[in-house]
mmCIF file of C-alpha atoms and ligand atoms in Angstrom:
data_model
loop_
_atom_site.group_PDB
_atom_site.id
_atom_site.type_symbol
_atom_site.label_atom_id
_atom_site.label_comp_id
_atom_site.label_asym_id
_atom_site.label_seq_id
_atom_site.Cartn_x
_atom_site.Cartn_y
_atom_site.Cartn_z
ATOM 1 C CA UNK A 1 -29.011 5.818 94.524
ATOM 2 C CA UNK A 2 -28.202 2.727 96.054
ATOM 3 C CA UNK A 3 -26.471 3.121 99.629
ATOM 4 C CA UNK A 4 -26.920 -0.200 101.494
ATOM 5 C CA UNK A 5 -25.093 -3.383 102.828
ATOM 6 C CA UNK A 6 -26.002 -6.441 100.921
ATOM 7 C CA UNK A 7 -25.344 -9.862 102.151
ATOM 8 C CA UNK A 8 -22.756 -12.686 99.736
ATOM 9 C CA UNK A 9 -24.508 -15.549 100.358
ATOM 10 C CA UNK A 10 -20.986 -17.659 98.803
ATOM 11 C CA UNK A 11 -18.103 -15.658 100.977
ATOM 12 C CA UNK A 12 -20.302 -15.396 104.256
ATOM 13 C CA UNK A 13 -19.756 -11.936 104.235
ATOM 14 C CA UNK A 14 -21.371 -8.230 104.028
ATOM 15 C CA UNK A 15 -20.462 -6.040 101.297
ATOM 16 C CA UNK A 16 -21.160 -2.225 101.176
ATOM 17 C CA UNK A 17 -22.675 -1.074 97.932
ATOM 18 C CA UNK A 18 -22.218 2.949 98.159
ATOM 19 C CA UNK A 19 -23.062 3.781 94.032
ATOM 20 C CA UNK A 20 -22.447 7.856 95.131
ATOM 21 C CA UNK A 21 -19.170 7.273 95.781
ATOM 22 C CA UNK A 22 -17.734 6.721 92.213
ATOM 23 C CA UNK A 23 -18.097 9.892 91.327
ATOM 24 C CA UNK A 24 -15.585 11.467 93.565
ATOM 25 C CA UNK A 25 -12.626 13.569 92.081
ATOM 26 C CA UNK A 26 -9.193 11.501 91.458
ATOM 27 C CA UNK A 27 -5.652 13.154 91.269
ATOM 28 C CA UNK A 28 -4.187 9.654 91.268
ATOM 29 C CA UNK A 29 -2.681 7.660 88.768
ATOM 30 C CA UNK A 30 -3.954 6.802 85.665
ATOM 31 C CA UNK A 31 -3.576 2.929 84.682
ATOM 32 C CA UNK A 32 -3.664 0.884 81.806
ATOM 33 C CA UNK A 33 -3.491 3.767 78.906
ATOM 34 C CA UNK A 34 -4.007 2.161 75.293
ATOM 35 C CA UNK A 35 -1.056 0.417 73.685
ATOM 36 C CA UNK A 36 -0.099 -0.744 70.170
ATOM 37 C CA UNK A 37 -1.758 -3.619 69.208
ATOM 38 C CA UNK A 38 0.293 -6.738 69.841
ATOM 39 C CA UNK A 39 1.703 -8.723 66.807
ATOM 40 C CA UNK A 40 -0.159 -12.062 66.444
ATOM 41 C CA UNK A 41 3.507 -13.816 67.278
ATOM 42 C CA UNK A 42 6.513 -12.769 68.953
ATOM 43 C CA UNK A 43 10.105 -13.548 69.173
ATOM 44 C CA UNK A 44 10.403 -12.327 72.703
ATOM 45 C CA UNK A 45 7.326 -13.831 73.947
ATOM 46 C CA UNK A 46 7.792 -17.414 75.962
ATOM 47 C CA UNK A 47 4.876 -18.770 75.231
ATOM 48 C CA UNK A 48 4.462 -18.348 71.573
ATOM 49 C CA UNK A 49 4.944 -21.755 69.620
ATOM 50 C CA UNK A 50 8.213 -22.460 68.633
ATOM 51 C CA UNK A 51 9.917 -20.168 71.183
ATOM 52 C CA UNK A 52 12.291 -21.029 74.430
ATOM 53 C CA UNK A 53 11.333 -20.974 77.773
ATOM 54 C CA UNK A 54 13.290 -19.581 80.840
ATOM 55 C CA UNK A 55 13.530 -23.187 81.860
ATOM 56 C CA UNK A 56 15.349 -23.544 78.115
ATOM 57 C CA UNK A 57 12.988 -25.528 76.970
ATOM 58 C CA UNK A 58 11.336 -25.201 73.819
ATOM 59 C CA UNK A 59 7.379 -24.648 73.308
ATOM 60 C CA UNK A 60 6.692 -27.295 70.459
ATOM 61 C CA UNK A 61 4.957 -25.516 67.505
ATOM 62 C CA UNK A 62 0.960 -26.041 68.964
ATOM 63 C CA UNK A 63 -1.754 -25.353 67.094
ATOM 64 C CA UNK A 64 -4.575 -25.300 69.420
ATOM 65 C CA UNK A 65 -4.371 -25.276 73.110
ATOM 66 C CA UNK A 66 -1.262 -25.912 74.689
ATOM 67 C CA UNK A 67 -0.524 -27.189 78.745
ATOM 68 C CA UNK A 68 2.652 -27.158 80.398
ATOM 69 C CA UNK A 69 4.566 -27.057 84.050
ATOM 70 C CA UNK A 70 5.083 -23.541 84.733
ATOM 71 C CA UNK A 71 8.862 -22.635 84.766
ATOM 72 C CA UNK A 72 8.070 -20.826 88.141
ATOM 73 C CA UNK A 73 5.839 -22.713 90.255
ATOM 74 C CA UNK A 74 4.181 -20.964 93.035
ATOM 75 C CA UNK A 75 3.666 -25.052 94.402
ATOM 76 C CA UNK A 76 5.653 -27.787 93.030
ATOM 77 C CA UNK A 77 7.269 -30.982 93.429
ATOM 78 C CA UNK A 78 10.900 -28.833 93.750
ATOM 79 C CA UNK A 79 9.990 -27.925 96.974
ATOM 80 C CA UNK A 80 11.473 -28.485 99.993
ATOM 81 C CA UNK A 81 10.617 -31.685 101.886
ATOM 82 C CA UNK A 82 12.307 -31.276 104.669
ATOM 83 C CA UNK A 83 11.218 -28.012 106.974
ATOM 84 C CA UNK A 84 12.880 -26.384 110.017
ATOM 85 C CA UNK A 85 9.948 -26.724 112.385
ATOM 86 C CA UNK A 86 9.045 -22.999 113.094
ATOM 87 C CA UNK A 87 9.124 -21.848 117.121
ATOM 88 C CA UNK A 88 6.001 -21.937 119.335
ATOM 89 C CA UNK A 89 2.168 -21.679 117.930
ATOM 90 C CA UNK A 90 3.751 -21.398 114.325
ATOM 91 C CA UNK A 91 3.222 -24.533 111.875
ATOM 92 C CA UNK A 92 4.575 -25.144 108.086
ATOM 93 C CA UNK A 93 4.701 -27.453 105.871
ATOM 94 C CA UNK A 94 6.215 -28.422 102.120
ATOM 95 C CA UNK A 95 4.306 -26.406 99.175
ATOM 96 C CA UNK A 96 3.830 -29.487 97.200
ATOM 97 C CA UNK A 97 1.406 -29.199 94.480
ATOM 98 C CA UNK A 98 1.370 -28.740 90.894
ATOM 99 C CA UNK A 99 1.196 -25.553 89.064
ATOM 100 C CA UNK A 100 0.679 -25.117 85.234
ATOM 101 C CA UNK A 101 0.236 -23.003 82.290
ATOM 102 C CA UNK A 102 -2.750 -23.466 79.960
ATOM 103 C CA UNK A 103 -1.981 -21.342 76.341
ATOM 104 C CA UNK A 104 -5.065 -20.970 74.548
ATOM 105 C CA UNK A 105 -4.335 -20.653 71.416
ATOM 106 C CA UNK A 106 -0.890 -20.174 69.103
ATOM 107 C CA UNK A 107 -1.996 -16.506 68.552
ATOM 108 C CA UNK A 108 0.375 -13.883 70.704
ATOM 109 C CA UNK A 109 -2.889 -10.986 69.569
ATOM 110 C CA UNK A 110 -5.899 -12.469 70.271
ATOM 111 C CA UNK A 111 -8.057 -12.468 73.853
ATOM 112 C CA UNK A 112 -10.233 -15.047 75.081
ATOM 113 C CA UNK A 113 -13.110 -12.782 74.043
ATOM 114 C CA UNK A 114 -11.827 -12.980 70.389
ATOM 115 C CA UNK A 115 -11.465 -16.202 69.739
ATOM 116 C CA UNK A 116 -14.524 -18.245 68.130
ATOM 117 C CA UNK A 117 -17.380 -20.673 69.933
ATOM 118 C CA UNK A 118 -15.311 -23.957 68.786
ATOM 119 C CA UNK A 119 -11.840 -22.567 70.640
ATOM 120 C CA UNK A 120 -13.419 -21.829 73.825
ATOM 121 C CA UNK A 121 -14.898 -25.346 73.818
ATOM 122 C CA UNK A 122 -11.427 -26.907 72.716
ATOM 123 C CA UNK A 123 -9.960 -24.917 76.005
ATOM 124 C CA UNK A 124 -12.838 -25.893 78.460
ATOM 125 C CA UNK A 125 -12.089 -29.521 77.182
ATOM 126 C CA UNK A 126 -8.515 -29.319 77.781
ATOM 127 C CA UNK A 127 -9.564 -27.678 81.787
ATOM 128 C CA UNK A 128 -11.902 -30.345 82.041
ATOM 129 C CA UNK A 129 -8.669 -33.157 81.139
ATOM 130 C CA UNK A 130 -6.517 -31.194 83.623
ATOM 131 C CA UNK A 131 -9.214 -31.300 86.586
ATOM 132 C CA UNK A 132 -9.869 -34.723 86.145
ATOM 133 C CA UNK A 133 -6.226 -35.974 85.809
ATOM 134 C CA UNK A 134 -4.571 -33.371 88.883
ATOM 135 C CA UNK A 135 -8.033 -33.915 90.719
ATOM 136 C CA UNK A 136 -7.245 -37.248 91.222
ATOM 137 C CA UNK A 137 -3.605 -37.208 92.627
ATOM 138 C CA UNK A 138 -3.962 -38.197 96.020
ATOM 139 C CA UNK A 139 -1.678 -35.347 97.221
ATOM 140 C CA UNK A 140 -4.327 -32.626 95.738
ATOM 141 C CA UNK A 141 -6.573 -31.513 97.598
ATOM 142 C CA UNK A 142 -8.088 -28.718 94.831
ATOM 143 C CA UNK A 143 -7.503 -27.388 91.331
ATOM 144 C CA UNK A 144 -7.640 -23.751 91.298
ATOM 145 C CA UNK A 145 -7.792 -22.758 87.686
ATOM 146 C CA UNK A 146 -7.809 -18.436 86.959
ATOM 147 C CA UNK A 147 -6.296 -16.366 84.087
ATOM 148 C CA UNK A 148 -4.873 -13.058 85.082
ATOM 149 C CA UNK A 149 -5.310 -10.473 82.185
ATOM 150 C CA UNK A 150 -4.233 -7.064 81.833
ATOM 151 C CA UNK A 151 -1.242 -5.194 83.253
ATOM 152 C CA UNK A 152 -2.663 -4.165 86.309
ATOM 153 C CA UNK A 153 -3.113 -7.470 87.310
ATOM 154 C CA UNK A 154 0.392 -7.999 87.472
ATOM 155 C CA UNK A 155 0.567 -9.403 83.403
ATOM 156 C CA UNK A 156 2.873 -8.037 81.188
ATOM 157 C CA UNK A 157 2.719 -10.661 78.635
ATOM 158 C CA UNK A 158 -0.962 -10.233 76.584
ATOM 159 C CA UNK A 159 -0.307 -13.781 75.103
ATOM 160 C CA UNK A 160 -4.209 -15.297 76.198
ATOM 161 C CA UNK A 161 -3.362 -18.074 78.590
ATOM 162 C CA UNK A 162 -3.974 -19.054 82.491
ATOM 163 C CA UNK A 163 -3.023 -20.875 85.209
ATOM 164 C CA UNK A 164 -4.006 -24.049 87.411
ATOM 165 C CA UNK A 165 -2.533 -24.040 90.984
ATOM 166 C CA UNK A 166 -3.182 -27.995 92.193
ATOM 167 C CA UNK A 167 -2.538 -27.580 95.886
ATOM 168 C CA UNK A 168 -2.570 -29.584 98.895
ATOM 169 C CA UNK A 169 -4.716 -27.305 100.603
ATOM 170 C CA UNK A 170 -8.409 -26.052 99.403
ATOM 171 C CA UNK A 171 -8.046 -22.318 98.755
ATOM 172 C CA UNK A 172 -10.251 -19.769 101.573
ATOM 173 C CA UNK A 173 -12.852 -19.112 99.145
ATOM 174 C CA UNK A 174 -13.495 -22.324 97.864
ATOM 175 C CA UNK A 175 -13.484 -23.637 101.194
ATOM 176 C CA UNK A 176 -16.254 -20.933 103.017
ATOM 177 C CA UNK A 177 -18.411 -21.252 99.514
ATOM 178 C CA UNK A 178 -18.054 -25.570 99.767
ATOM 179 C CA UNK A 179 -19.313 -25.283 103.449
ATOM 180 C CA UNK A 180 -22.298 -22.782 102.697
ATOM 181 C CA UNK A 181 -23.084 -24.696 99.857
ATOM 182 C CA UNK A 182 -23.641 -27.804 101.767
ATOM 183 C CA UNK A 183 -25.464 -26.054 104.868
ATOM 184 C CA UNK A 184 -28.087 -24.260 102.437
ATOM 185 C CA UNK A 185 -28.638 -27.548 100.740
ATOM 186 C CA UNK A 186 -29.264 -29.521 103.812
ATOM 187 C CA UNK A 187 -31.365 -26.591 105.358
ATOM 188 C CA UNK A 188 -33.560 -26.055 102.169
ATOM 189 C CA UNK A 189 -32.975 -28.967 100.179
ATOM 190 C CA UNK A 190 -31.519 -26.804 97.711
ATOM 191 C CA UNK A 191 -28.169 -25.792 96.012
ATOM 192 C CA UNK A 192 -27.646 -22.175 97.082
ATOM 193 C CA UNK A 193 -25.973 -21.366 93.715
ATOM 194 C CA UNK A 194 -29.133 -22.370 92.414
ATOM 195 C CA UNK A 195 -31.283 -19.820 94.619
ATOM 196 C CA UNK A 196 -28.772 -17.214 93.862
ATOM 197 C CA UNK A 197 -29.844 -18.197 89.667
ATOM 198 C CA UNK A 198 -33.272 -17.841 90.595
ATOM 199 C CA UNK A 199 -32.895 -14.728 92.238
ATOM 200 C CA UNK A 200 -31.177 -12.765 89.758
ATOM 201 C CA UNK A 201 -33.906 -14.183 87.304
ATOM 202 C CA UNK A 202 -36.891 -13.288 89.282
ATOM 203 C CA UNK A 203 -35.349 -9.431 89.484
ATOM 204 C CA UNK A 204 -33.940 -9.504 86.009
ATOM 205 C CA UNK A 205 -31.996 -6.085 86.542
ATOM 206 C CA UNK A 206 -28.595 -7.476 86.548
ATOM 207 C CA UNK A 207 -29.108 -10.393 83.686
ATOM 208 C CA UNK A 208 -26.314 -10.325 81.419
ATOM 209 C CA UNK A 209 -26.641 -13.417 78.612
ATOM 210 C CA UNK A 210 -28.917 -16.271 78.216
ATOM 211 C CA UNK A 211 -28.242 -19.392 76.656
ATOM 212 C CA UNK A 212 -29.912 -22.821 77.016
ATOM 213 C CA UNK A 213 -28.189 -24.336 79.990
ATOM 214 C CA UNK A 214 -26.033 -21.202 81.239
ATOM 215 C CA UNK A 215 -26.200 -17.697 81.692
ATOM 216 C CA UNK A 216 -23.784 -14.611 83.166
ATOM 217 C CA UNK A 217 -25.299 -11.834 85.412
ATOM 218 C CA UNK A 218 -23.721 -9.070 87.939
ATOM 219 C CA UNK A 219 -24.381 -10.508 90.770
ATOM 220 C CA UNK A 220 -26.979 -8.445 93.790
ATOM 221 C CA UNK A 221 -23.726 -8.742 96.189
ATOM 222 C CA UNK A 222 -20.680 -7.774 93.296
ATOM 223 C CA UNK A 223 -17.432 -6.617 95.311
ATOM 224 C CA UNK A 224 -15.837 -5.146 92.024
ATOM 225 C CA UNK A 225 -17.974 -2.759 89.505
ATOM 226 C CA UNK A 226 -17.955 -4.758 86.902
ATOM 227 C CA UNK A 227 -18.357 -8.045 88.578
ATOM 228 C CA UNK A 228 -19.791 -10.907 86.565
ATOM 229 C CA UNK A 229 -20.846 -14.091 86.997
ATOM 230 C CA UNK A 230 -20.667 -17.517 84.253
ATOM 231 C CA UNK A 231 -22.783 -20.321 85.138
ATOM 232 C CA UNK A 232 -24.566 -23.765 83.952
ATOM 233 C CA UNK A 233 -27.632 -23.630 85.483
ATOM 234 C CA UNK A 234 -27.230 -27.088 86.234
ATOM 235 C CA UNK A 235 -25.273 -28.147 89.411
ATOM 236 C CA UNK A 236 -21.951 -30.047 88.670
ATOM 237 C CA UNK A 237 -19.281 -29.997 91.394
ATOM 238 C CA UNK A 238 -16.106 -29.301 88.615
ATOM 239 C CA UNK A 239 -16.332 -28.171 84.676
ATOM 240 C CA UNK A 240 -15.037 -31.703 84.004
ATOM 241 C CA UNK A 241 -18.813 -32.484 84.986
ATOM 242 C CA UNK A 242 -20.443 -30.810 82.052
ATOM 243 C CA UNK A 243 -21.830 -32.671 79.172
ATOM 244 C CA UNK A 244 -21.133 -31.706 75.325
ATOM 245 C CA UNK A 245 -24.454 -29.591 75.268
ATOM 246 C CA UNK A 246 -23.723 -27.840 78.645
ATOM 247 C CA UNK A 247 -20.324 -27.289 77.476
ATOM 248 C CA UNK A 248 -21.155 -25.256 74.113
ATOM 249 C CA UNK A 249 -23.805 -23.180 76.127
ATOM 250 C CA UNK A 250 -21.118 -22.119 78.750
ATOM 251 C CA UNK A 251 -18.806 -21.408 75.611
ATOM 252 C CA UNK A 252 -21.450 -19.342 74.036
ATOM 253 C CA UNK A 253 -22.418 -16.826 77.331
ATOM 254 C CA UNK A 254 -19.026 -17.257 78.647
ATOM 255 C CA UNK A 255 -17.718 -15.565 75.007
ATOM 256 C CA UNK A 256 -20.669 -13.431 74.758
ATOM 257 C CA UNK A 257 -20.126 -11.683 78.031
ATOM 258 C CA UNK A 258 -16.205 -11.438 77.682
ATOM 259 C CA UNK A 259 -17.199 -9.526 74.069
ATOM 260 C CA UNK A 260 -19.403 -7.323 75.613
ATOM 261 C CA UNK A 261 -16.972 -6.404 78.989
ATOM 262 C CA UNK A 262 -14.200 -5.734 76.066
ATOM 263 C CA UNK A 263 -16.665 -3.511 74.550
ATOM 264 C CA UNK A 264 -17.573 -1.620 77.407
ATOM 265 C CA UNK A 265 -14.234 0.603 76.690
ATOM 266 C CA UNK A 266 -13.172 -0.733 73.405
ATOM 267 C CA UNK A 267 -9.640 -2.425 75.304
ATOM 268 C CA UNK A 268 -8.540 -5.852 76.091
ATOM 269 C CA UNK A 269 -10.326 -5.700 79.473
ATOM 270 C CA UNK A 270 -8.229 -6.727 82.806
ATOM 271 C CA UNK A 271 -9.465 -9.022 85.205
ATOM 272 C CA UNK A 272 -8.777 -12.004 87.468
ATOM 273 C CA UNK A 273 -11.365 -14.958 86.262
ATOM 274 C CA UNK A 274 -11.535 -17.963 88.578
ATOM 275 C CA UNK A 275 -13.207 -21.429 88.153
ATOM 276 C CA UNK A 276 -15.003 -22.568 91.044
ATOM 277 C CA UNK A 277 -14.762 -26.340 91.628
ATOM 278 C CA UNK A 278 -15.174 -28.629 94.421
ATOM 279 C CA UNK A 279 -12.411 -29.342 96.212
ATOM 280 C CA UNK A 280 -10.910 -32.719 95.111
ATOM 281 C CA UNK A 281 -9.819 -33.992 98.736
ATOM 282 C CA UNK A 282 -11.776 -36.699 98.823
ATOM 283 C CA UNK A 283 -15.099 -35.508 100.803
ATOM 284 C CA UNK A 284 -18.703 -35.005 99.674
ATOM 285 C CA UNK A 285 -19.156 -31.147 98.738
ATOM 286 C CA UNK A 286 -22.610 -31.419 98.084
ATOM 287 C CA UNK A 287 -24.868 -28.460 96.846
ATOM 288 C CA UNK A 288 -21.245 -27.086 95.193
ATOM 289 C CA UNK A 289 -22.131 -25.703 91.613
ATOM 290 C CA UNK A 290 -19.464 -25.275 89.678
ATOM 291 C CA UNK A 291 -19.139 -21.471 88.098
ATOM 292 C CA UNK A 292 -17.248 -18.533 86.880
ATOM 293 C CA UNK A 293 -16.202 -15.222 88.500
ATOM 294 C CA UNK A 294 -14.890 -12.559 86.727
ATOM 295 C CA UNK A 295 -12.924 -9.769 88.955
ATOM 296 C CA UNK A 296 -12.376 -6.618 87.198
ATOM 297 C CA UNK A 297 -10.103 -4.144 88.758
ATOM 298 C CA UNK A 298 -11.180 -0.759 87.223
ATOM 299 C CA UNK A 299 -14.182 1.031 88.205
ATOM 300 C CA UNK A 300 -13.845 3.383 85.406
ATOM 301 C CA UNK A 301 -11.352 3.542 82.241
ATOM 302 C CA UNK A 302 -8.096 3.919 83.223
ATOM 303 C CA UNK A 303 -9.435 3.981 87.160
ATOM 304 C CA UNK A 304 -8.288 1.195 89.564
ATOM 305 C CA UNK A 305 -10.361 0.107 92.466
ATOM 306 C CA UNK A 306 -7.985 0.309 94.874
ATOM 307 C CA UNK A 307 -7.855 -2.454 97.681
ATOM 308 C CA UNK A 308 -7.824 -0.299 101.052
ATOM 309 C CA UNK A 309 -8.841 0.017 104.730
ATOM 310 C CA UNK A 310 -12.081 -1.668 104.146
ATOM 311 C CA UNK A 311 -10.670 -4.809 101.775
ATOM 312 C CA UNK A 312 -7.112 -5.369 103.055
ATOM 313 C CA UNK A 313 -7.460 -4.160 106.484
ATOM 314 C CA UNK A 314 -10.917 -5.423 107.544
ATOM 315 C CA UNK A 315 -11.748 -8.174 104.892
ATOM 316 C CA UNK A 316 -15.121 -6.820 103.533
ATOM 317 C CA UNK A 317 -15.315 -5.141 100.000
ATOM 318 C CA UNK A 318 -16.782 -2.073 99.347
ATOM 319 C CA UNK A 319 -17.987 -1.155 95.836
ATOM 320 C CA UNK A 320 -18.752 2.139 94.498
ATOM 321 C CA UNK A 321 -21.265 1.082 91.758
ATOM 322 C CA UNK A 322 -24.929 0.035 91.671
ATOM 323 C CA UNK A 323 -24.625 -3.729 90.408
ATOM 324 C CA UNK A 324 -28.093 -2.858 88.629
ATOM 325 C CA UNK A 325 -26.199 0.085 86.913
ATOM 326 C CA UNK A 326 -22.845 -1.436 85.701
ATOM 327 C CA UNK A 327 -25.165 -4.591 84.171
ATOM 328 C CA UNK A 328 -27.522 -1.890 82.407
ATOM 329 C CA UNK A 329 -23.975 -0.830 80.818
ATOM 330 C CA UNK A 330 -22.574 -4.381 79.804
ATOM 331 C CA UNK A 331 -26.292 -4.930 78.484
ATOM 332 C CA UNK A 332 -26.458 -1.488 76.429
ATOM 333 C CA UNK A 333 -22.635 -2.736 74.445
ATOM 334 C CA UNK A 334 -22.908 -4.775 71.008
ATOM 335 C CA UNK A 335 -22.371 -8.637 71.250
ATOM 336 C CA UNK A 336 -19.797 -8.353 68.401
ATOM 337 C CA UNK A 337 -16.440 -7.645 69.492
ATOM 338 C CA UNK A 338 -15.107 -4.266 68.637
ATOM 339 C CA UNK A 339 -12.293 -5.474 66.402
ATOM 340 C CA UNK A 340 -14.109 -7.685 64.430
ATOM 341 C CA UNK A 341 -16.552 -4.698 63.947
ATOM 342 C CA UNK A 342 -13.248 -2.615 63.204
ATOM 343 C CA UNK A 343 -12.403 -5.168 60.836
ATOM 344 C CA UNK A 344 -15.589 -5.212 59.043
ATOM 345 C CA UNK A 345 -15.978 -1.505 58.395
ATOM 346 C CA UNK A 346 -12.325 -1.379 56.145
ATOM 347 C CA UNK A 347 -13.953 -4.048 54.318
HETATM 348 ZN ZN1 ZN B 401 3.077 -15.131 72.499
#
């Protein structure tokens, strides 16, 4: 049983790890039951090729990855310029920024996890374009790239695609893991994502895939279950910074891991995933290694983690799984997705 407080070296912060609490009884709501599979295109959906937007206009009929300005931006050049300057203490300011939609591919029925080595490359190229070109608008300050998947996230639409919010501001998290990053490095002389790396390797427990340059793991300090991490093992501040051989090693664990969480259940497996870059405001961010975190919501099938007292009303997480345990699980699943296993057994 593991029943302790472990320390997350990125956020600054403590997280409980109490593994004999996920077994307690739930009368709650179940989420996420098993649906039809989707049609590999649809009329309805707004981001299949071919189709109209809200906006009215019309995708053009891609056949690899596709990047536009999403028809609702969260920050955008719409915005208004001109505030009302709030009363006392209070400050605002315009949401200016840039927010797009990345499609990955054409197909409305296929997941990230199911599409082949050479796509995922093609899409990390593309991210790698996009960071570059809204990382060096002077008015951005950071290129938050995530894909939201799965209904309880908040996505109805299963067509595979995510987002990029390029903001004036540098998100929290980026922020806190940009200043420990530099403070570890010029205390030790090392890049603290690289000391996390060599930690999970020394213990080996939570070790997901291995690949040349990169590798995913649970990580000691995982706020979610099913927490996973994607990394080079290099240190590059952006994925813009990784070189062709880098870049297919990242494609092949980054694949290989999504497979094996899809797996776990046999379902299209929700999660937030978020790139970690440097901020692109100008500064040195040195020590910052660029990598992949993968949130999943549910502790068990059909079981949310719910976000309560401990997350939303004092800011630490506490997780109800062994880290050591839930990797043992996403080690003990095949490395060949379900479907294409499916697929193989009708001949
Ligand atoms: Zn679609």
């Amino acid at each position: 049983m593991v029943w302790e407080e472990r320390w997350h070296p990125l956020r600054q912060e403590w997280v409980v790890i109490s593994a004999h609490r996920n077994d307690r009884p739930w009368h709650g709501e179940v989420v996420g039951a098993a649906r039809p599979d989707p049609p590999a295109y649809s009329p309805e959906c707004y981001l299949c090729p071919g189709n109209a937007r809200v906006s009215g206009r019309r995708n053009p009929d891609y056949g690899g990855v596709f990047v536009f300005d999403n028809d609702h931006p969260c920050v955008g050049p719409a915005a208004p310029a001109a505030l009302e300057p709030p009363p006392g203490i209070y400050r605002n300011r315009p949401a200016s920024g840039l927010s797009r939609v990345v499609c990955f591919t054409p197909r409305h029925d296929l997941t990230l996890a199911e599409l082949p080595q050479a796509r995922i490359v093609e899409l990390l190229g593309a991210l790698q374009t996009q960071y570059r070109e809204l990382g060096a608008r002077p008015e951005v300050n950071h290129v938050l790239m995530f894909e939201n998947k799965g209904e309880v996230v908040g996505v109805s639409n299963p067509h595979p695609h995510c987002q990029i919010y390029a903001t004036n501001f540098v998100f929290r998290t980026i922020e806190v893991e940009a200043e420990a990053s530099a403070a570890h490095l010029a205390e030790h002389g090392r890049a603290l994502f690289r000391d996390v790396i060599a930690a999970e390797e020394e213990d080996g427990r939570r070790l997901l895939v291995r690949r040349g340059g990169a590798l995913s793991f649970v990580p000691y300090f995982a706020r979610y279950p099913y927490e996973t991490y994607v990394a080079p093992r290099a240190t590059h501040a952006s994925v813009a910074d990784l070189g062709p051989g880098e870049l297919e090693d990242f494609a092949a664990v980054l694949g290989e891991t999504l497979v094996r969480l899809e797996n776990l259940w046999r379902m299209p497996f929700p999660y937030v995933m978020v790139l970690h870059q440097a901020p692109t405001d100008g500064r040195e961010h040195p020590g910052f290694h660029f990598h992949v975190q993968i949130h999943p919501p549910l502790r068990k099938p059909g079981l949310l983690k719910y976000l309560a007292g401990p997350e939303i009303g004092g800011g630490n997480f506490l997780n109800d799984a062994a880290p050591e345990a839930k990797a043992a699980e996403l080690r003990a699943v095949s490395a060949v997705h379900y479907k294409r296993e499916e697929a193989a057994a009708r001949g």
